Amino acid sequence: MTTRYSTNAGFATSATVAYYQARARGGVGLITVEMAAPEVAGRHRFHELGIYDDKFLPGLETIVKTIHDEGARASIQLGHGGSRARRAVSQVQPIAPSAIPTPVFEIEQELAHPQAMSTERIEETISAFVAAAARAKRAGFDMVELHAAHGYLISQFLSPAENIRTDEFGGSLRNRARFGLRIIEGIKAAVPGLPVIYRLGVEDFYAGGLVAEDAYNVAEWAVESGADAISVTAGHYRSQPGPEVMIPPMAYNEGVFLDLAAAVRARVRVPVIGVGRLGNPEVAGRAITDGKLDMAAIGRPLLADPEWVNKTMAGKPVRSCLACNHCVNNMRSGNNLSCVVNPATGRELEFTAARPVAGRRIVIIGAGPAGLSYASLAAPGNTVSVIDRRDRVGGNFLLTGKAPIFNDVEAAEPSFAAYISNLENECRQLGVVFHLGTAAKVGSELLQDADVVVIAAGARYRAGLGPLVEKILDTGLMKSRAIKKVFGYQAVRDFFYYRLRVGSGDSLVRALGLGGLPSDRLVIIGDAARAGKAREAITSAFEAALRPDPAANIDSLQFERSIGAQK
């Protein structure tokens, strides 16, 4: 997953290393480092990790050593943007199998006009892939993954709609597959002993794209050419009804690509890796035990919880990924990779240097996502109680699935329910005591004995509209096509998040007579502090629980400090 933690020139930074270290430390067996272009013409994003030159070796070596030190294996994804490699990023005209105009979104929307590759240019790019693989081996990577999916260069060669060549690299399926197969063969010949994973998009989901029956043949040919594993995915930037299928959001079924992976596994003699909404450990585990996969690949769930593997192995609940695609959509808009439910993603250095409180009796008022997040983070080393006037946890967050849109994707109730359920279970396993169906009261013994009182009671709707909003959501009308279209506008959603609601913290402090508490004993977080979105609310909980002392903040320059000499 592209992080944008590298410098704009492509050098790894301490933030890059810390991000991968957290996932390796969390128990992951194989870390696949984000897509890196084998040549300058393949760069498709600003702050993309570099591998096309030896100057990047020091940073790559540091990443690998860090991953190995945590007990994991390391791979790196070699991918070429092709027609999607913007000139603004690479400073050269994009190349492709054919000169077909391509819509590209990277911070802004544009129509790219690639140059059709000559036979000589194809050979040059094949050599660049081979050289990048050799460089990966020198950096210490255990294997490499070729990105032949999602509308990048190898995928473009495979697509009849994007490859209209009439030479040996176009026309028949075998010819269209030749480019990717030649890369595999070149790596196996030049870098003996280096395993190669071929990541294949087996279904493009658009007219003229690669279809599954053809892709199964490509998978077999890839193995014949030397591929040591096939990683099965699906979707394309041209997919219909939308490219979101590449990273299926919450409205898609869990394990959405498993049948495609199983079909490939039935045809090849090498391990098959599956991906696509496998964040539920039960779904991922069942896919392996049922013989559909040999390995499960997860991306977004490791942003939500880098300890996903360790927790699963120990039988503990994981912090569920919402599959809201904030991570991907926000990154494509030019920001660093981040996560709604785990604000520590990308800020590992900050939170590692934090000094959370210990030995305190903490009472949290409100069992929504902010209150539960604070409770789960503060429970180790403290005695934590949670009060909520409702007889269940989750607060209004459980209503979010009834809304039409969440973070630019269609909202789905099961995703929010699973997140809240796992978070509650984690809190209970950590010893958090819940007082549900109980309103906080003036002079209550629980509040009087608390060392720290945390207000996480959420926001209230202006003019008493709360009950009306709940009734409208319960009718299901918000899921209609017309309402979805209206809520497709960011300004409309922002009005409901920021303008229609107001924080409840100050009024609750006055009502409970807590105004006299010193600042180190009274904490207001989430929507109770300022009505907003889920990410902001959960971020405030993380910062309050893990970084109560501003003096513990790490020097922000470490995020921009590159590893290795820059030119």
Coordinates of C-alpha atoms in Angstrom, one line a residue:
M1 CA 0.0 0.0 0.0
T2 CA 1.4 3.3 -1.0
T3 CA 2.3 5.4 2.1
R4 CA 3.8 8.6 0.8
Y5 CA 6.2 8.5 3.7
S6 CA 9.2 8.7 1.4
T7 CA 10.8 12.0 0.4
N8 CA 9.5 13.4 -2.9
A9 CA 12.8 12.1 -4.5
G10 CA 11.9 8.6 -3.4
F11 CA 14.2 8.1 -0.4
A12 CA 13.0 6.2 2.6
T13 CA 12.5 8.1 5.8
S14 CA 12.5 7.2 9.4
A15 CA 8.7 7.3 9.2
T16 CA 8.8 4.7 6.4
V17 CA 10.9 2.4 8.5
A18 CA 8.7 2.8 11.6
Y19 CA 5.6 2.1 9.7
Y20 CA 6.9 -1.3 8.4
Q21 CA 8.5 -2.1 11.7
A22 CA 5.1 -1.8 13.5
R23 CA 3.5 -4.3 11.1
A24 CA 6.5 -6.8 11.3
R25 CA 6.5 -6.5 15.0
G26 CA 2.8 -7.2 15.0
G27 CA 3.5 -10.8 13.7
V28 CA 3.1 -10.5 10.0
G29 CA 5.0 -13.3 8.2
L30 CA 5.8 -11.5 4.9
I31 CA 5.8 -7.8 4.6
T32 CA 5.4 -6.6 0.9
V33 CA 6.9 -3.1 0.8
E34 CA 4.9 -0.7 -1.3
M35 CA 5.0 -0.4 -5.1
A36 CA 8.2 1.0 -6.4
A37 CA 8.8 1.8 -10.1
P38 CA 11.7 0.1 -11.9
E39 CA 12.4 3.2 -14.0
V40 CA 11.7 6.9 -13.7
A41 CA 9.0 6.7 -16.4
G42 CA 7.1 4.4 -14.2
R43 CA 6.7 6.7 -11.2
H44 CA 3.0 7.5 -10.7
R45 CA 2.8 9.3 -7.4
F46 CA 4.7 12.0 -5.5
H47 CA 6.6 10.7 -2.5
E48 CA 6.8 7.2 -4.1
L49 CA 9.5 4.9 -2.8
G50 CA 12.4 4.6 -5.2
I51 CA 14.2 1.5 -6.4
Y52 CA 15.3 2.5 -9.9
D53 CA 18.8 3.6 -8.9
D54 CA 21.5 2.4 -6.5
K55 CA 21.2 5.7 -4.6
F56 CA 18.1 4.2 -2.9
L57 CA 19.9 1.2 -1.5
P58 CA 20.8 2.6 1.9
G59 CA 17.1 3.3 2.7
L60 CA 15.9 0.0 1.3
E61 CA 18.6 -1.9 3.2
T62 CA 17.4 -0.2 6.4
I63 CA 13.8 -1.2 5.7
V64 CA 14.8 -4.8 5.1
K65 CA 17.0 -5.0 8.2
T66 CA 14.2 -3.6 10.4
I67 CA 11.7 -6.1 9.0
H68 CA 14.1 -9.0 9.5
D69 CA 15.0 -7.9 13.0
E70 CA 11.3 -8.2 13.9
G71 CA 11.2 -11.8 12.6
A72 CA 9.4 -11.3 9.3
R73 CA 10.4 -11.8 5.7
A74 CA 10.5 -8.9 3.3
S75 CA 9.3 -8.5 -0.3
I76 CA 9.0 -5.4 -2.4
Q77 CA 6.4 -4.7 -5.1
L78 CA 7.8 -3.8 -8.5
G79 CA 5.2 -1.8 -10.4
H80 CA 5.3 0.5 -13.4
G81 CA 2.5 3.1 -13.8
G82 CA 2.6 2.9 -17.6
S83 CA 0.0 5.4 -18.9
R84 CA -0.9 6.2 -15.3
A85 CA 2.6 7.5 -14.5
R86 CA 1.9 11.3 -14.6
R87 CA 4.4 13.6 -16.4
A88 CA 4.2 15.9 -13.4
V89 CA 5.7 13.2 -11.2
S90 CA 8.2 11.5 -13.5
Q91 CA 9.0 14.6 -15.7
V92 CA 8.8 12.4 -18.8
Q93 CA 6.0 11.4 -21.1
P94 CA 4.2 8.3 -19.9
I95 CA 4.6 5.1 -21.9
A96 CA 2.1 2.3 -22.6
P97 CA 1.5 -0.6 -24.9
S98 CA -0.6 1.7 -27.1
A99 CA -1.2 5.4 -27.3
I100 CA -4.6 5.3 -25.7
P101 CA -5.7 8.4 -23.7
T102 CA -6.0 7.4 -20.0
P103 CA -7.9 9.2 -17.3
V104 CA -5.7 9.6 -14.2
F105 CA -6.4 10.9 -10.7
E106 CA -3.5 11.8 -8.6
I107 CA -4.3 14.9 -6.5
E108 CA -6.1 16.2 -9.6
Q109 CA -8.0 14.7 -12.5
E110 CA -6.3 14.7 -15.9
L111 CA -6.3 12.8 -19.2
A112 CA -2.8 11.3 -19.9
H113 CA -1.6 10.8 -23.5
P114 CA 1.0 8.1 -23.4
Q115 CA 3.5 7.2 -26.0
A116 CA 3.2 3.8 -27.6
M117 CA 6.3 1.7 -26.7
S118 CA 8.5 0.6 -29.5
T119 CA 10.0 -2.9 -29.4
E120 CA 13.3 -1.3 -28.2
R121 CA 11.5 0.6 -25.5
I122 CA 9.8 -2.6 -24.3
E123 CA 13.2 -4.3 -24.1
E124 CA 14.5 -1.4 -22.1
T125 CA 11.6 -1.6 -19.6
I126 CA 12.0 -5.4 -19.2
S127 CA 15.7 -4.8 -18.4
A128 CA 14.7 -2.1 -15.9
F129 CA 12.5 -4.6 -14.1
V130 CA 15.3 -7.1 -14.0
A131 CA 17.8 -4.6 -12.7
A132 CA 15.3 -3.5 -10.0
A133 CA 14.9 -7.1 -8.9
A134 CA 18.7 -7.4 -8.7
R135 CA 18.8 -4.2 -6.7
A136 CA 16.1 -5.6 -4.3
K137 CA 18.2 -8.7 -3.8
R138 CA 21.3 -6.6 -3.0
A139 CA 19.2 -4.6 -0.5
G140 CA 18.4 -7.9 1.2
F141 CA 14.8 -8.5 0.2
D142 CA 13.8 -12.2 0.3
M143 CA 11.6 -12.0 -2.8
V144 CA 9.9 -9.5 -5.2
E145 CA 6.3 -9.1 -6.3
L146 CA 5.5 -8.1 -9.9
H147 CA 2.4 -5.9 -10.1
A148 CA 0.4 -7.2 -13.0
A149 CA -3.0 -5.8 -11.9
H150 CA -5.2 -2.8 -11.5
G151 CA -4.4 -1.1 -14.8
Y152 CA -0.6 -0.6 -14.3
L153 CA 1.8 -1.3 -17.1
I154 CA 1.8 -5.2 -17.1
S155 CA -2.0 -5.1 -16.7
Q156 CA -2.2 -2.7 -19.6
F157 CA -0.4 -5.2 -21.8
L158 CA -2.9 -7.9 -20.8
S159 CA -6.0 -5.8 -21.5
P160 CA -7.4 -6.0 -25.1
A161 CA -8.8 -2.5 -24.6
E162 CA -5.5 -0.9 -23.7
N163 CA -3.3 -3.0 -25.9
I164 CA -4.1 -2.8 -29.6
R165 CA -0.7 -3.7 -30.8
T166 CA -0.2 -6.0 -33.9
D167 CA 3.3 -7.2 -33.1
E168 CA 4.5 -10.0 -30.8
F169 CA 3.3 -8.1 -27.8
G170 CA -0.2 -7.6 -28.9
G171 CA -3.2 -9.4 -30.5
S172 CA -3.5 -12.9 -29.0
L173 CA -3.7 -13.5 -25.3
R174 CA -0.3 -15.2 -25.4
N175 CA 1.2 -12.2 -27.1
R176 CA -0.4 -9.8 -24.6
A177 CA 1.0 -11.8 -21.8
R178 CA 4.5 -11.9 -23.3
F179 CA 5.7 -8.7 -21.6
G180 CA 5.0 -9.8 -18.1
L181 CA 6.3 -13.3 -18.8
R182 CA 9.5 -12.0 -20.2
I183 CA 10.1 -10.0 -17.0
I184 CA 9.6 -13.1 -14.9
E185 CA 12.0 -15.1 -17.1
G186 CA 14.6 -12.2 -17.1
I187 CA 14.6 -12.0 -13.3
K188 CA 14.9 -15.8 -12.8
A189 CA 17.8 -15.8 -15.2
A190 CA 19.7 -12.8 -13.9
V191 CA 18.9 -13.2 -10.2
P192 CA 18.9 -16.9 -9.5
G193 CA 17.4 -18.0 -6.2
L194 CA 15.2 -14.9 -5.9
P195 CA 11.5 -15.9 -5.6
V196 CA 9.1 -14.0 -7.7
I197 CA 5.4 -13.4 -6.8
Y198 CA 3.2 -12.6 -9.8
R199 CA 0.3 -10.4 -8.7
L200 CA -2.4 -10.9 -11.2
G201 CA -5.7 -9.0 -11.7
V202 CA -7.8 -11.9 -12.9
E203 CA -10.9 -9.8 -13.7
D204 CA -10.9 -6.2 -14.8
F205 CA -14.7 -5.7 -14.7
Y206 CA -15.0 -3.5 -17.8
A207 CA -15.8 -4.2 -21.4
G208 CA -12.6 -5.0 -23.2
G209 CA -10.6 -5.7 -20.0
L210 CA -9.0 -9.0 -19.0
V211 CA -11.6 -11.7 -18.1
A212 CA -11.2 -14.5 -15.6
E213 CA -11.0 -17.4 -18.1
D214 CA -8.1 -15.7 -19.9
A215 CA -6.4 -14.7 -16.7
Y216 CA -6.4 -18.4 -15.5
N217 CA -4.3 -19.2 -18.6
V218 CA -2.0 -16.3 -17.8
A219 CA -1.5 -17.6 -14.3
E220 CA -0.4 -21.0 -15.7
W221 CA 2.0 -19.4 -18.1
A222 CA 3.5 -17.2 -15.3
V223 CA 4.2 -20.4 -13.3
E224 CA 5.8 -22.0 -16.4
S225 CA 8.0 -18.9 -16.8
G226 CA 9.2 -19.2 -13.2
A227 CA 6.7 -17.5 -10.9
D228 CA 7.0 -19.0 -7.4
A229 CA 3.6 -17.8 -6.3
I230 CA 0.5 -16.2 -7.7
S231 CA -1.2 -13.3 -5.8
V232 CA -4.8 -13.1 -7.0
T233 CA -6.6 -9.8 -7.0
A234 CA -9.2 -8.1 -9.3
G235 CA -10.4 -4.7 -10.5
H236 CA -9.0 -1.9 -12.6
Y237 CA -9.1 1.8 -12.7
R238 CA -11.6 1.5 -15.6
S239 CA -13.8 -1.0 -13.7
Q240 CA -17.6 -0.5 -13.8
P241 CA -19.5 0.7 -11.9
G242 CA -16.3 2.2 -10.4
P243 CA -12.6 1.5 -9.7
E244 CA -13.4 1.1 -5.9
V245 CA -13.6 -2.7 -6.6
M246 CA -9.8 -2.8 -6.6
I247 CA -9.9 -2.1 -2.9
P248 CA -13.4 -3.2 -2.1
P249 CA -15.1 -1.0 0.5
M250 CA -17.6 -2.0 3.2
A251 CA -20.6 -2.6 0.9
Y252 CA -18.8 -5.5 -0.7
N253 CA -18.9 -9.0 0.8
E254 CA -16.0 -10.2 2.9
G255 CA -13.6 -12.4 0.9
V256 CA -15.1 -11.0 -2.3
F257 CA -12.3 -12.4 -4.5
L258 CA -11.9 -15.8 -2.9
D259 CA -13.7 -17.8 -5.6
L260 CA -11.3 -16.3 -8.2
A261 CA -8.3 -17.2 -6.1
A262 CA -9.7 -20.8 -5.6
A263 CA -10.0 -21.1 -9.4
V264 CA -6.4 -20.1 -9.9
R265 CA -5.3 -22.5 -7.1
A266 CA -7.0 -25.4 -8.9
R267 CA -4.9 -24.7 -12.0
V268 CA -1.3 -24.0 -10.7
R269 CA 1.2 -25.9 -8.7
V270 CA 2.6 -23.0 -6.7
P271 CA 1.2 -21.2 -3.6
V272 CA -1.7 -18.9 -4.2
I273 CA -2.1 -15.7 -2.2
G274 CA -5.6 -14.1 -1.8
V275 CA -6.7 -10.6 -1.0
G276 CA -9.9 -8.6 -0.7
R277 CA -11.7 -7.9 2.5
L278 CA -10.0 -10.6 4.5
G279 CA -9.7 -8.5 7.7
N280 CA -12.0 -10.7 9.6
P281 CA -9.6 -13.4 11.0
E282 CA -12.3 -16.0 10.8
V283 CA -12.8 -15.3 7.1
A284 CA -9.1 -15.4 6.3
G285 CA -8.5 -18.6 8.3
R286 CA -11.5 -20.4 6.8
A287 CA -10.2 -19.5 3.3
I288 CA -7.0 -21.3 4.0
T289 CA -8.5 -24.3 5.8
D290 CA -11.1 -24.7 3.0
G291 CA -8.3 -24.8 0.5
K292 CA -9.1 -21.6 -1.4
L293 CA -5.8 -20.0 -0.5
D294 CA -2.3 -20.9 0.7
M295 CA -1.7 -17.4 2.2
A296 CA -3.9 -14.5 3.1
A297 CA -2.8 -11.0 2.2
I298 CA -4.2 -8.1 4.2
G299 CA -3.5 -4.4 3.7
R300 CA -6.1 -2.1 5.2
P301 CA -6.7 -4.2 8.3
L302 CA -3.0 -3.8 9.2
L303 CA -3.4 -0.1 9.0
A304 CA -6.3 -0.4 11.5
D305 CA -4.3 -2.8 13.7
P306 CA -0.7 -3.6 13.2
E307 CA -1.0 -6.2 15.9
W308 CA -3.6 -8.1 13.8
V309 CA -1.6 -11.3 13.6
N310 CA -0.4 -11.4 17.2
K311 CA -3.9 -10.7 18.5
T312 CA -5.4 -13.4 16.2
M313 CA -2.8 -16.0 17.3
A314 CA -3.6 -15.2 20.9
G315 CA -7.4 -15.3 20.5
K316 CA -7.8 -11.6 21.1
P317 CA -10.1 -9.3 19.2
V318 CA -8.5 -7.1 16.6
R319 CA -9.3 -3.4 16.0
S320 CA -11.5 -3.9 12.9
C321 CA -10.9 -2.1 9.7
L322 CA -14.1 -0.3 8.5
A323 CA -13.2 -0.8 4.9
C324 CA -14.2 2.9 4.5
N325 CA -11.3 3.5 2.1
H326 CA -10.3 6.7 3.8
C327 CA -6.7 5.4 3.6
V328 CA -6.7 5.1 -0.1
N329 CA -8.8 8.0 -1.1
N330 CA -7.0 10.4 1.3
M331 CA -3.6 9.2 0.0
R332 CA -4.6 9.7 -3.6
S333 CA -5.6 13.3 -2.8
G334 CA -1.9 13.9 -1.9
N335 CA -1.8 13.1 1.8
N336 CA 0.2 10.6 3.7
L337 CA -1.4 7.2 4.3
S338 CA -3.6 7.4 7.4
C339 CA -6.4 5.4 9.1
V340 CA -9.8 6.5 10.6
V341 CA -9.7 3.9 13.5
N342 CA -5.9 4.0 14.1
P343 CA -4.5 7.5 14.2
A344 CA -1.0 6.0 15.0
T345 CA -0.7 4.8 11.4
G346 CA 2.0 6.9 9.9
R347 CA 2.7 8.5 13.2
E348 CA 4.4 5.5 14.8
L349 CA 7.4 7.6 15.9
E350 CA 5.2 10.1 17.7
F351 CA 3.3 7.5 19.7
T352 CA 6.4 5.3 20.4
A353 CA 7.9 8.3 22.2
A354 CA 4.7 9.1 24.1
R355 CA 4.5 8.7 27.9
P356 CA 0.9 7.5 28.7
V357 CA -0.3 7.9 32.3
A358 CA -0.3 4.9 34.7
G359 CA -1.7 4.0 38.1
R360 CA -4.8 6.1 37.7
R361 CA -8.5 5.5 38.3
I362 CA -10.1 6.7 35.1
V363 CA -13.8 7.1 34.5
I364 CA -15.0 7.7 30.9
I365 CA -18.5 9.1 30.3
G366 CA -19.6 7.9 26.9
A367 CA -19.2 4.5 25.1
G368 CA -18.9 5.7 21.5
P369 CA -15.8 5.1 19.4
A370 CA -13.9 7.9 21.1
G371 CA -14.7 6.6 24.6
L372 CA -14.0 3.0 23.8
S373 CA -10.8 3.9 22.0
Y374 CA -9.6 5.8 25.0
A375 CA -10.6 2.9 27.3
S376 CA -8.8 0.3 25.3
L377 CA -5.6 2.4 25.2
A378 CA -5.7 3.4 28.8
A379 CA -6.7 0.1 30.4
P380 CA -3.1 -1.3 30.6
G381 CA -1.7 0.1 33.8
N382 CA -4.8 1.9 34.9
T383 CA -8.3 1.0 36.4
V384 CA -10.8 2.1 33.8
S385 CA -14.6 2.4 34.0
V386 CA -17.0 3.4 31.3
I387 CA -20.5 5.0 31.9
D388 CA -23.1 5.3 29.3
R389 CA -26.8 6.2 29.6
R390 CA -27.7 3.7 26.8
D391 CA -27.9 0.0 27.5
R392 CA -25.4 -0.7 24.7
V393 CA -22.1 0.6 23.6
G394 CA -21.3 2.3 20.3
G395 CA -23.3 5.5 20.7
N396 CA -24.6 7.1 17.5
F397 CA -21.7 5.5 15.6
L398 CA -23.9 2.5 15.1
L399 CA -26.4 4.7 13.2
T400 CA -23.7 5.6 10.7
G401 CA -24.2 2.4 8.7
K402 CA -27.8 3.6 8.0
A403 CA -26.5 6.8 6.4
P404 CA -26.0 6.8 2.6
I405 CA -22.3 7.6 2.5
F406 CA -19.3 7.3 4.8
N407 CA -16.0 8.6 3.7
D408 CA -17.0 8.7 0.0
V409 CA -18.1 5.0 0.0
E410 CA -21.5 3.4 0.5
A411 CA -22.2 2.9 4.2
A412 CA -22.9 -0.6 5.5
E413 CA -24.1 -1.4 9.0
P414 CA -22.1 -4.7 9.6
S415 CA -18.8 -2.9 9.2
F416 CA -19.6 -0.4 12.1
A417 CA -21.2 -3.1 14.2
A418 CA -18.1 -5.4 13.9
Y419 CA -15.8 -2.5 14.8
I420 CA -17.7 -1.6 17.9
S421 CA -18.2 -5.2 19.0
N422 CA -14.4 -6.0 18.7
L423 CA -13.5 -2.7 20.5
E424 CA -15.9 -3.5 23.4
N425 CA -14.6 -7.1 23.6
E426 CA -11.0 -5.8 23.7
C427 CA -11.9 -3.4 26.5
R428 CA -13.6 -6.2 28.6
Q429 CA -10.6 -8.5 28.1
L430 CA -8.4 -5.7 29.4
G431 CA -10.5 -5.3 32.5
V432 CA -12.5 -2.3 31.7
V433 CA -15.8 -2.2 33.8
F434 CA -18.9 -1.0 32.0
H435 CA -21.9 0.8 33.6
L436 CA -24.5 0.7 30.8
G437 CA -28.0 2.2 31.1
T438 CA -26.5 4.5 33.8
A439 CA -26.4 8.2 33.5
A440 CA -23.5 10.1 35.1
K441 CA -24.8 11.9 38.2
V442 CA -23.6 14.8 40.3
G443 CA -21.7 13.6 43.3
S444 CA -21.6 9.9 42.3
E445 CA -19.1 7.8 44.1
L446 CA -17.5 6.7 40.9
L447 CA -16.8 10.2 39.7
Q448 CA -15.7 11.4 43.2
D449 CA -13.1 8.6 43.4
A450 CA -11.7 9.1 39.9
D451 CA -8.3 10.5 39.3
V452 CA -9.2 11.3 35.7
V453 CA -12.7 12.0 34.3
V454 CA -12.9 11.7 30.5
I455 CA -15.9 13.2 28.8
A456 CA -16.6 11.3 25.6
A457 CA -20.4 11.8 25.4
G458 CA -20.5 12.7 21.8
A459 CA -22.3 15.6 20.1
R460 CA -26.0 16.6 20.3
Y461 CA -28.1 17.8 17.3
R462 CA -29.1 21.5 17.4
A463 CA -32.7 22.4 18.1
G464 CA -33.4 18.9 19.5
L465 CA -33.3 17.2 16.1
G466 CA -31.6 14.1 17.4
P467 CA -34.7 11.9 17.8
L468 CA -35.9 12.9 14.4
V469 CA -32.6 12.1 12.7
E470 CA -32.6 8.6 14.3
K471 CA -36.2 8.0 13.1
I472 CA -35.3 9.1 9.5
L473 CA -32.3 6.8 9.5
D474 CA -34.4 3.9 10.8
T475 CA -36.8 4.2 7.9
G476 CA -34.1 3.4 5.4
L477 CA -35.0 6.4 3.2
M478 CA -31.4 7.6 3.4
K479 CA -30.3 4.7 1.3
S480 CA -32.4 5.9 -1.7
R481 CA -30.6 6.8 -4.9
A482 CA -31.7 10.5 -4.7
I483 CA -30.4 10.9 -1.1
K484 CA -27.2 9.2 -2.0
K485 CA -26.6 11.6 -4.8
V486 CA -27.2 14.6 -2.5
F487 CA -24.9 13.2 0.2
G488 CA -22.3 12.5 -2.5
Y489 CA -21.4 16.2 -2.1
Q490 CA -18.7 16.8 0.5
A491 CA -20.3 20.2 1.5
V492 CA -23.6 18.4 2.4
R493 CA -21.9 15.8 4.6
D494 CA -19.8 18.5 6.3
F495 CA -23.0 20.4 7.1
F496 CA -24.4 17.4 9.0
Y497 CA -21.1 16.7 10.7
Y498 CA -20.0 20.2 11.7
R499 CA -23.0 22.6 11.4
L500 CA -26.0 20.5 12.5
R501 CA -24.3 19.2 15.7
V502 CA -22.5 20.8 18.6
G503 CA -20.2 19.3 21.3
S504 CA -21.8 18.2 24.5
G505 CA -18.7 18.4 26.7
D506 CA -19.0 21.9 28.3
S507 CA -22.7 21.5 29.2
L508 CA -22.0 18.1 30.8
V509 CA -19.1 19.4 32.8
R510 CA -21.4 22.2 34.2
A511 CA -24.2 19.7 34.8
L512 CA -22.0 17.4 36.8
G513 CA -20.2 20.1 38.6
L514 CA -16.8 19.1 37.3
G515 CA -15.7 22.6 36.3
G516 CA -13.4 22.9 39.2
L517 CA -11.3 19.9 38.3
P518 CA -7.7 20.7 37.1
S519 CA -6.8 20.2 33.5
D520 CA -4.9 17.0 34.3
R521 CA -8.0 15.4 35.9
L522 CA -10.6 16.4 33.3
V523 CA -10.3 15.4 29.7
I524 CA -12.8 16.2 26.9
I525 CA -12.4 14.2 23.7
G526 CA -14.2 13.4 20.5
D527 CA -17.4 15.0 19.4
A528 CA -18.0 16.1 23.0
A529 CA -15.1 18.6 22.5
R530 CA -15.9 19.6 18.9
A531 CA -18.5 18.0 16.7
G532 CA -16.8 16.5 13.6
K533 CA -16.1 13.2 11.9
A534 CA -15.1 9.8 13.2
R535 CA -11.5 10.2 12.4
E536 CA -11.2 13.4 14.3
A537 CA -13.0 12.0 17.3
I538 CA -10.9 8.8 17.5
T539 CA -7.7 10.8 16.9
S540 CA -8.5 13.0 19.9
A541 CA -8.9 9.8 22.0
F542 CA -5.5 8.4 20.9
E543 CA -3.7 11.7 21.6
A544 CA -5.3 12.1 25.0
A545 CA -4.7 8.5 26.1
L546 CA -1.2 8.1 24.6
R547 CA 0.2 11.6 24.5
P548 CA -1.1 13.4 27.6
D549 CA 2.2 15.2 28.0
P550 CA 2.9 17.5 25.0
A551 CA 6.5 17.6 26.0
A552 CA 6.7 13.9 24.9
N553 CA 6.1 14.9 21.3
I554 CA 8.8 13.8 18.9
D555 CA 10.7 16.2 16.7
S556 CA 8.6 16.4 13.6
L557 CA 11.7 16.7 11.4
Q558 CA 12.2 13.0 11.8
F559 CA 9.3 12.5 9.5
E560 CA 11.2 14.2 6.6
R561 CA 14.6 12.8 7.5
S562 CA 15.7 10.6 4.6
I563 CA 17.9 7.5 4.9
G564 CA 20.9 7.5 2.6
A565 CA 22.7 10.2 0.6
Q566 CA 20.5 12.4 -1.6
K567 CA 21.6 13.8 -4.9

